[in-house]
CSV table of C-alpha atoms in Angstrom, one decimal:
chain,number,residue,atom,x,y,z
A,105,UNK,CA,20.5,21.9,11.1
A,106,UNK,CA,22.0,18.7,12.8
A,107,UNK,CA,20.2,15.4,13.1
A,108,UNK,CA,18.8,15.2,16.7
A,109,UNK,CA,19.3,12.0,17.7
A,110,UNK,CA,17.7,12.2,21.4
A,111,UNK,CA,14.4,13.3,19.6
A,112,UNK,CA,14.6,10.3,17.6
A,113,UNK,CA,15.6,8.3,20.1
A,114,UNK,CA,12.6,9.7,22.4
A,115,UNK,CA,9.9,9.5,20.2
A,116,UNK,CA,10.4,5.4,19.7
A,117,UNK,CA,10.6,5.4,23.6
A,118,UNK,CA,7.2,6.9,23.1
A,119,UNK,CA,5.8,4.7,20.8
A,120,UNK,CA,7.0,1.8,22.6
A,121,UNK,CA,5.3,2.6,25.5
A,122,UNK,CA,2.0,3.5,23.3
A,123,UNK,CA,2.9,0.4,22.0
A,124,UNK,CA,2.4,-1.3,25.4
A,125,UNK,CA,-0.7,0.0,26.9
A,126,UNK,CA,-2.3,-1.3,23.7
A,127,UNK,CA,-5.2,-4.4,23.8
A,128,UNK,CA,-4.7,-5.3,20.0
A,129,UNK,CA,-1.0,-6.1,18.9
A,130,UNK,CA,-0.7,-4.1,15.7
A,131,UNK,CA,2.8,-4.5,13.7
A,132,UNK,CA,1.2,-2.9,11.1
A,133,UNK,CA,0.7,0.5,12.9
A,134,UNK,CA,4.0,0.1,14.8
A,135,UNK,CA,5.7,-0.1,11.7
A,136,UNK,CA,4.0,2.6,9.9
A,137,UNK,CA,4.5,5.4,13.1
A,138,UNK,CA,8.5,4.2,13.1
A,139,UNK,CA,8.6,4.6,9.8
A,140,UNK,CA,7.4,8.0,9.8
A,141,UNK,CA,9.2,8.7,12.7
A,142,UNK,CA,12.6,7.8,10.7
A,143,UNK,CA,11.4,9.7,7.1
A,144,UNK,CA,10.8,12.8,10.0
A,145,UNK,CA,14.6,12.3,11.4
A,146,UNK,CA,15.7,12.2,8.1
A,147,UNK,CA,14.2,14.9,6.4
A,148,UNK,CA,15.0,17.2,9.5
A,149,UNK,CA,18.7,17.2,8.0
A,150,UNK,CA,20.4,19.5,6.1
A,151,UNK,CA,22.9,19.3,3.4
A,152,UNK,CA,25.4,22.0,2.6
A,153,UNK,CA,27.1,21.4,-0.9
A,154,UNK,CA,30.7,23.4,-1.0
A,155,UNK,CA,31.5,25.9,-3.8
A,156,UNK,CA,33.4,25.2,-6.7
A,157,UNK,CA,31.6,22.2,-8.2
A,158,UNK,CA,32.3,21.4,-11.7
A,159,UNK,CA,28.7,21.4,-13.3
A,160,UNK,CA,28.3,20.4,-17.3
A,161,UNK,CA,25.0,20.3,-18.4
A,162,UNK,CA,24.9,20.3,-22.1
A,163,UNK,CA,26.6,22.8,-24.0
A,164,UNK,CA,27.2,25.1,-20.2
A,165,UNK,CA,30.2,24.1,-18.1
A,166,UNK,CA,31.3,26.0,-14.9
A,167,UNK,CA,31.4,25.5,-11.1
A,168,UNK,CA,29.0,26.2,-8.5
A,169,UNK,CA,30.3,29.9,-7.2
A,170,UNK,CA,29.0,30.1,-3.3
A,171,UNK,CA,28.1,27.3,-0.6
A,172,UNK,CA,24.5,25.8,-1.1
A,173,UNK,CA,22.4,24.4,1.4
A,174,UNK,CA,19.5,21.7,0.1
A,175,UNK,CA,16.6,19.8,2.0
A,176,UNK,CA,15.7,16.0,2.1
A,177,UNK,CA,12.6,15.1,0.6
Protein backbone atom coordinates (compact mmCIF):
# COMPACT_ATOMS: atom_id res chain seq x y z
CA UNK A 1 0.00 0.00 0.00
CA UNK A 2 1.17 3.61 -0.64
CA UNK A 3 2.09 6.14 1.94
CA UNK A 4 -0.96 8.45 2.46
CA UNK A 5 0.32 11.57 2.85
CA UNK A 6 -3.20 13.64 3.29
CA UNK A 7 -3.75 11.26 6.38
CA UNK A 8 -0.59 12.28 7.67
CA UNK A 9 -0.87 15.52 6.81
CA UNK A 10 -4.51 15.69 8.53
CA UNK A 11 -3.87 14.13 11.65
CA UNK A 12 -1.03 16.95 12.57
CA UNK A 13 -3.80 19.49 11.48
CA UNK A 14 -5.61 17.65 14.17
CA UNK A 15 -3.24 17.68 16.81
CA UNK A 16 -2.44 21.13 16.21
CA UNK A 17 -5.72 22.27 16.77
CA UNK A 18 -5.95 19.81 20.06
CA UNK A 19 -2.92 21.41 20.58
CA UNK A 20 -4.58 24.89 20.74
CA UNK A 21 -7.59 24.53 22.82
CA UNK A 22 -5.22 23.27 25.46
CA UNK A 23 -4.72 25.35 29.13
CA UNK A 24 -1.24 23.63 29.89
CA UNK A 25 1.49 23.97 27.01
CA UNK A 26 2.84 20.40 26.86
CA UNK A 27 5.90 19.82 24.32
CA UNK A 28 6.26 16.68 25.83
CA UNK A 29 2.78 15.29 24.77
CA UNK A 30 2.97 17.09 21.35
CA UNK A 31 5.99 15.49 20.69
CA UNK A 32 5.16 12.09 21.76
CA UNK A 33 1.43 12.08 19.62
CA UNK A 34 3.72 13.38 16.39
CA UNK A 35 5.94 10.98 16.91
CA UNK A 36 3.51 8.23 16.89
CA UNK A 37 1.73 9.76 14.32
CA UNK A 38 5.01 9.54 12.03
CA UNK A 39 6.08 5.70 13.33
CA UNK A 40 2.08 5.15 12.14
CA UNK A 41 2.80 6.84 8.52
CA UNK A 42 5.72 4.85 8.30
CA UNK A 43 4.87 1.57 9.26
CA UNK A 44 1.63 1.91 7.02
CA UNK A 45 4.15 1.27 4.00
CA UNK A 46 4.94 -1.41 2.10
CA UNK A 47 8.01 -2.75 0.57
CA UNK A 48 8.10 -5.08 -2.39
CA UNK A 49 11.63 -6.66 -2.91
CA UNK A 50 12.01 -7.91 -6.87
CA UNK A 51 12.93 -11.53 -7.75
CA UNK A 52 16.21 -12.65 -8.54
CA UNK A 53 18.24 -11.51 -5.53
CA UNK A 54 21.54 -13.06 -5.05
CA UNK A 55 21.27 -14.48 -1.37
CA UNK A 56 24.55 -16.40 0.25
CA UNK A 57 24.09 -17.36 3.66
CA UNK A 58 26.70 -19.76 4.63
CA UNK A 59 27.43 -22.68 2.75
CA UNK A 60 23.64 -21.91 0.43
CA UNK A 61 23.78 -19.46 -2.48
CA UNK A 62 20.85 -18.81 -4.90
CA UNK A 63 18.37 -15.94 -5.70
CA UNK A 64 15.14 -15.05 -4.42
CA UNK A 65 12.72 -16.84 -7.16
CA UNK A 66 9.23 -14.68 -6.94
CA UNK A 67 8.42 -10.88 -5.91
CA UNK A 68 8.25 -10.42 -1.97
CA UNK A 69 6.35 -7.99 -0.19
CA UNK A 70 7.66 -7.06 3.70
CA UNK A 71 6.19 -4.72 6.48
CA UNK A 72 7.98 -1.87 8.54
CA UNK A 73 8.26 -2.50 12.07
Amino acid sequence: MALNKQALKQGIIDLLQDMLTKTDNSIEEYAERLASLIDAFVKSGEVTVRAGITLQAGTYAGATTSEGKGTIN
